[in-house]
Amino acid sequence: MTRRNSTISAALVAVFIIVLGAILLASRENGADADEPASASSSRMVRDDSHRLGAPAADGKVTLVEFLDFECESCRAAYPFVEQLRKDYAGKVTFVMRYFPIPAHKNAMNAAVAVEAASQQRKLEPMYQKMYETQAQWGEKQESKAPLFRTFAEQLGLNMTAYDKAVADPKTKQRVERDRQDGLELGVEGTPTFFLNGKLLQPSSLEDFRASVDDAVKR
């Protein structure tokens, strides 16, 4: 039992280091001051049609925005932490997901388009979760994984005629690209990048990250 607990603890420490490193790296690449609001207008931070994960905060006072890339290993490492925050702050924090597919990731755009197509059938979250849960299967591949993503849509019970139409529609990709352009305007260069109430988060630890959210909720 002791050996098993040690193995679990080591795994948790490894995940902690990966997630924290990802957040700090993205923050350093942005070069922004955490105490200053983003220079771009708030409309670029959260648009009216930006995707909210779960129900928005009851009072609408606290918003956590994540710019993400589904093929990004650091985003995958941060995913369980974000999901836990969603549970802990349900109804208190609005969680906003913004696409930021990195061109060097060959299937990042395909994945984002698949998620966006699923969102048109109110299946955003199931497809969002599916992408992270299966990333090891399709990430870092050079050939298109769009056919695989189509099988995910089938597994989720989507109307495949509507899904195929959405994937083929240039407007779907344009919707994803608009998020990426907003991120670039806000200084986003790496993923995952988080903004809390319009301010770039630069935590020194995951506890610090959580404390920042907690402080915003209590204000």
PDB file of N, CA and C in Angstrom, residues 152-195:
ATOM      1  N   PHE A 152     -15.481  10.372 -33.590  1.00  0.00           N
ATOM      2  CA  PHE A 152     -15.850  10.874 -32.264  1.00  0.00           C
ATOM      3  C   PHE A 152     -17.263  11.452 -32.310  1.00  0.00           C
ATOM      4  N   ALA A 153     -17.542  12.199 -33.395  1.00  0.00           N
ATOM      5  CA  ALA A 153     -18.871  12.797 -33.544  1.00  0.00           C
ATOM      6  C   ALA A 153     -19.946  11.717 -33.612  1.00  0.00           C
ATOM      7  N   GLU A 154     -19.633  10.641 -34.314  1.00  0.00           N
ATOM      8  CA  GLU A 154     -20.577   9.521 -34.398  1.00  0.00           C
ATOM      9  C   GLU A 154     -20.800   8.900 -33.028  1.00  0.00           C
ATOM     10  N   GLN A 155     -19.727   8.729 -32.281  1.00  0.00           N
ATOM     11  CA  GLN A 155     -19.820   8.140 -30.943  1.00  0.00           C
ATOM     12  C   GLN A 155     -20.652   9.005 -29.996  1.00  0.00           C
ATOM     13  N   LEU A 156     -20.625  10.305 -30.234  1.00  0.00           N
ATOM     14  CA  LEU A 156     -21.385  11.228 -29.388  1.00  0.00           C
ATOM     15  C   LEU A 156     -22.835  11.377 -29.849  1.00  0.00           C
ATOM     16  N   GLY A 157     -23.181  10.678 -30.920  1.00  0.00           N
ATOM     17  CA  GLY A 157     -24.558  10.696 -31.391  1.00  0.00           C
ATOM     18  C   GLY A 157     -24.957  11.939 -32.158  1.00  0.00           C
ATOM     19  N   LEU A 158     -23.994  12.607 -32.785  1.00  0.00           N
ATOM     20  CA  LEU A 158     -24.322  13.802 -33.557  1.00  0.00           C
ATOM     21  C   LEU A 158     -25.021  13.431 -34.865  1.00  0.00           C
ATOM     22  N   ASN A 159     -25.776  14.373 -35.382  1.00  0.00           N
ATOM     23  CA  ASN A 159     -26.351  14.246 -36.721  1.00  0.00           C
ATOM     24  C   ASN A 159     -25.186  14.425 -37.687  1.00  0.00           C
ATOM     25  N   MET A 160     -24.799  13.348 -38.369  1.00  0.00           N
ATOM     26  CA  MET A 160     -23.581  13.392 -39.153  1.00  0.00           C
ATOM     27  C   MET A 160     -23.707  14.235 -40.422  1.00  0.00           C
ATOM     28  N   THR A 161     -24.887  14.334 -40.958  1.00  0.00           N
ATOM     29  CA  THR A 161     -25.084  15.208 -42.120  1.00  0.00           C
ATOM     30  C   THR A 161     -24.817  16.650 -41.729  1.00  0.00           C
ATOM     31  N   ALA A 162     -25.360  17.038 -40.583  1.00  0.00           N
ATOM     32  CA  ALA A 162     -25.153  18.399 -40.093  1.00  0.00           C
ATOM     33  C   ALA A 162     -23.695  18.616 -39.689  1.00  0.00           C
ATOM     34  N   TYR A 163     -23.085  17.609 -39.084  1.00  0.00           N
ATOM     35  CA  TYR A 163     -21.679  17.709 -38.681  1.00  0.00           C
ATOM     36  C   TYR A 163     -20.786  17.905 -39.896  1.00  0.00           C
ATOM     37  N   ASP A 164     -20.967  17.058 -40.909  1.00  0.00           N
ATOM     38  CA  ASP A 164     -20.147  17.165 -42.123  1.00  0.00           C
ATOM     39  C   ASP A 164     -20.322  18.525 -42.790  1.00  0.00           C
ATOM     40  N   LYS A 165     -21.541  19.012 -42.791  1.00  0.00           N
ATOM     41  CA  LYS A 165     -21.817  20.322 -43.403  1.00  0.00           C
ATOM     42  C   LYS A 165     -21.095  21.421 -42.637  1.00  0.00           C
ATOM     43  N   ALA A 166     -21.106  21.325 -41.309  1.00  0.00           N
ATOM     44  CA  ALA A 166     -20.452  22.340 -40.477  1.00  0.00           C
ATOM     45  C   ALA A 166     -18.940  22.306 -40.664  1.00  0.00           C
ATOM     46  N   VAL A 167     -18.359  21.116 -40.721  1.00  0.00           N
ATOM     47  CA  VAL A 167     -16.910  20.987 -40.902  1.00  0.00           C
ATOM     48  C   VAL A 167     -16.479  21.553 -42.251  1.00  0.00           C
ATOM     49  N   ALA A 168     -17.297  21.339 -43.274  1.00  0.00           N
ATOM     50  CA  ALA A 168     -16.966  21.816 -44.622  1.00  0.00           C
ATOM     51  C   ALA A 168     -17.238  23.302 -44.813  1.00  0.00           C
ATOM     52  N   ASP A 169     -18.045  23.871 -43.954  1.00  0.00           N
ATOM     53  CA  ASP A 169     -18.418  25.284 -44.075  1.00  0.00           C
ATOM     54  C   ASP A 169     -17.241  26.175 -43.667  1.00  0.00           C
ATOM     55  N   PRO A 170     -16.752  27.043 -44.543  1.00  0.00           N
ATOM     56  CA  PRO A 170     -15.634  27.939 -44.204  1.00  0.00           C
ATOM     57  C   PRO A 170     -15.899  28.784 -42.961  1.00  0.00           C
ATOM     58  N   LYS A 171     -17.156  29.050 -42.679  1.00  0.00           N
ATOM     59  CA  LYS A 171     -17.488  29.884 -41.524  1.00  0.00           C
ATOM     60  C   LYS A 171     -17.097  29.219 -40.207  1.00  0.00           C
ATOM     61  N   THR A 172     -17.076  27.894 -40.187  1.00  0.00           N
ATOM     62  CA  THR A 172     -16.699  27.184 -38.968  1.00  0.00           C
ATOM     63  C   THR A 172     -15.226  27.418 -38.650  1.00  0.00           C
ATOM     64  N   LYS A 173     -14.380  27.279 -39.664  1.00  0.00           N
ATOM     65  CA  LYS A 173     -12.957  27.546 -39.477  1.00  0.00           C
ATOM     66  C   LYS A 173     -12.723  29.021 -39.175  1.00  0.00           C
ATOM     67  N   GLN A 174     -13.488  29.891 -39.810  1.00  0.00           N
ATOM     68  CA  GLN A 174     -13.357  31.326 -39.560  1.00  0.00           C
ATOM     69  C   GLN A 174     -13.680  31.658 -38.108  1.00  0.00           C
ATOM     70  N   ARG A 175     -14.646  30.948 -37.541  1.00  0.00           N
ATOM     71  CA  ARG A 175     -15.012  31.145 -36.126  1.00  0.00           C
ATOM     72  C   ARG A 175     -13.846  30.798 -35.222  1.00  0.00           C
ATOM     73  N   VAL A 176     -13.158  29.701 -35.534  1.00  0.00           N
ATOM     74  CA  VAL A 176     -11.979  29.298 -34.767  1.00  0.00           C
ATOM     75  C   VAL A 176     -10.864  30.316 -34.946  1.00  0.00           C
ATOM     76  N   GLU A 177     -10.627  30.717 -36.177  1.00  0.00           N
ATOM     77  CA  GLU A 177      -9.560  31.661 -36.478  1.00  0.00           C
ATOM     78  C   GLU A 177      -9.804  33.013 -35.813  1.00  0.00           C
ATOM     79  N   ARG A 178     -11.056  33.411 -35.687  1.00  0.00           N
ATOM     80  CA  ARG A 178     -11.362  34.683 -35.016  1.00  0.00           C
ATOM     81  C   ARG A 178     -10.897  34.634 -33.564  1.00  0.00           C
ATOM     82  N   ASP A 179     -11.112  33.494 -32.903  1.00  0.00           N
ATOM     83  CA  ASP A 179     -10.623  33.341 -31.533  1.00  0.00           C
ATOM     84  C   ASP A 179      -9.105  33.494 -31.489  1.00  0.00           C
ATOM     85  N   ARG A 180      -8.442  32.844 -32.429  1.00  0.00           N
ATOM     86  CA  ARG A 180      -6.973  32.903 -32.447  1.00  0.00           C
ATOM     87  C   ARG A 180      -6.483  34.327 -32.675  1.00  0.00           C
ATOM     88  N   GLN A 181      -7.138  35.047 -33.574  1.00  0.00           N
ATOM     89  CA  GLN A 181      -6.753  36.429 -33.832  1.00  0.00           C
ATOM     90  C   GLN A 181      -6.986  37.308 -32.604  1.00  0.00           C
ATOM     91  N   ASP A 182      -8.081  37.062 -31.895  1.00  0.00           N
ATOM     92  CA  ASP A 182      -8.324  37.799 -30.652  1.00  0.00           C
ATOM     93  C   ASP A 182      -7.200  37.522 -29.661  1.00  0.00           C
ATOM     94  N   GLY A 183      -6.785  36.264 -29.584  1.00  0.00           N
ATOM     95  CA  GLY A 183      -5.695  35.916 -28.688  1.00  0.00           C
ATOM     96  C   GLY A 183      -4.412  36.633 -29.049  1.00  0.00           C
ATOM     97  N   LEU A 184      -4.112  36.684 -30.336  1.00  0.00           N
ATOM     98  CA  LEU A 184      -2.906  37.384 -30.777  1.00  0.00           C
ATOM     99  C   LEU A 184      -2.974  38.863 -30.413  1.00  0.00           C
ATOM    100  N   GLU A 185      -4.145  39.469 -30.568  1.00  0.00           N
ATOM    101  CA  GLU A 185      -4.321  40.873 -30.209  1.00  0.00           C
ATOM    102  C   GLU A 185      -4.114  41.096 -28.711  1.00  0.00           C
ATOM    103  N   LEU A 186      -4.439  40.078 -27.927  1.00  0.00           N
ATOM    104  CA  LEU A 186      -4.294  40.165 -26.476  1.00  0.00           C
ATOM    105  C   LEU A 186      -2.890  39.798 -26.005  1.00  0.00           C
ATOM    106  N   GLY A 187      -2.034  39.413 -26.942  1.00  0.00           N
ATOM    107  CA  GLY A 187      -0.661  39.072 -26.596  1.00  0.00           C
ATOM    108  C   GLY A 187      -0.420  37.606 -26.325  1.00  0.00           C
ATOM    109  N   VAL A 188      -1.394  36.774 -26.622  1.00  0.00           N
ATOM    110  CA  VAL A 188      -1.228  35.337 -26.391  1.00  0.00           C
ATOM    111  C   VAL A 188      -0.236  34.765 -27.401  1.00  0.00           C
ATOM    112  N   GLU A 189       0.739  34.020 -26.911  1.00  0.00           N
ATOM    113  CA  GLU A 189       1.724  33.386 -27.775  1.00  0.00           C
ATOM    114  C   GLU A 189       1.838  31.892 -27.508  1.00  0.00           C
ATOM    115  N   GLY A 190       1.490  31.472 -26.313  1.00  0.00           N
ATOM    116  CA  GLY A 190       1.583  30.070 -25.946  1.00  0.00           C
ATOM    117  C   GLY A 190       0.290  29.586 -25.322  1.00  0.00           C
ATOM    118  N   THR A 191       0.173  28.275 -25.207  1.00  0.00           N
ATOM    119  CA  THR A 191      -1.011  27.697 -24.583  1.00  0.00           C
ATOM    120  C   THR A 191      -0.580  26.709 -23.509  1.00  0.00           C
ATOM    121  N   PRO A 192      -1.367  26.601 -22.425  1.00  0.00           N
ATOM    122  CA  PRO A 192      -2.585  27.369 -22.174  1.00  0.00           C
ATOM    123  C   PRO A 192      -2.256  28.750 -21.622  1.00  0.00           C
ATOM    124  N   THR A 193      -3.058  29.727 -21.955  1.00  0.00           N
ATOM    125  CA  THR A 193      -2.940  31.074 -21.401  1.00  0.00           C
ATOM    126  C   THR A 193      -4.260  31.424 -20.742  1.00  0.00           C
ATOM    127  N   PHE A 194      -4.177  31.908 -19.508  1.00  0.00           N
ATOM    128  CA  PHE A 194      -5.376  32.216 -18.725  1.00  0.00           C
ATOM    129  C   PHE A 194      -5.458  33.696 -18.383  1.00  0.00           C
ATOM    130  N   PHE A 195      -6.665  34.219 -18.459  1.00  0.00           N
ATOM    131  CA  PHE A 195      -6.948  35.575 -18.020  1.00  0.00           C
ATOM    132  C   PHE A 195      -8.063  35.513 -16.976  1.00  0.00           C
TER     133      PHE A 195
END
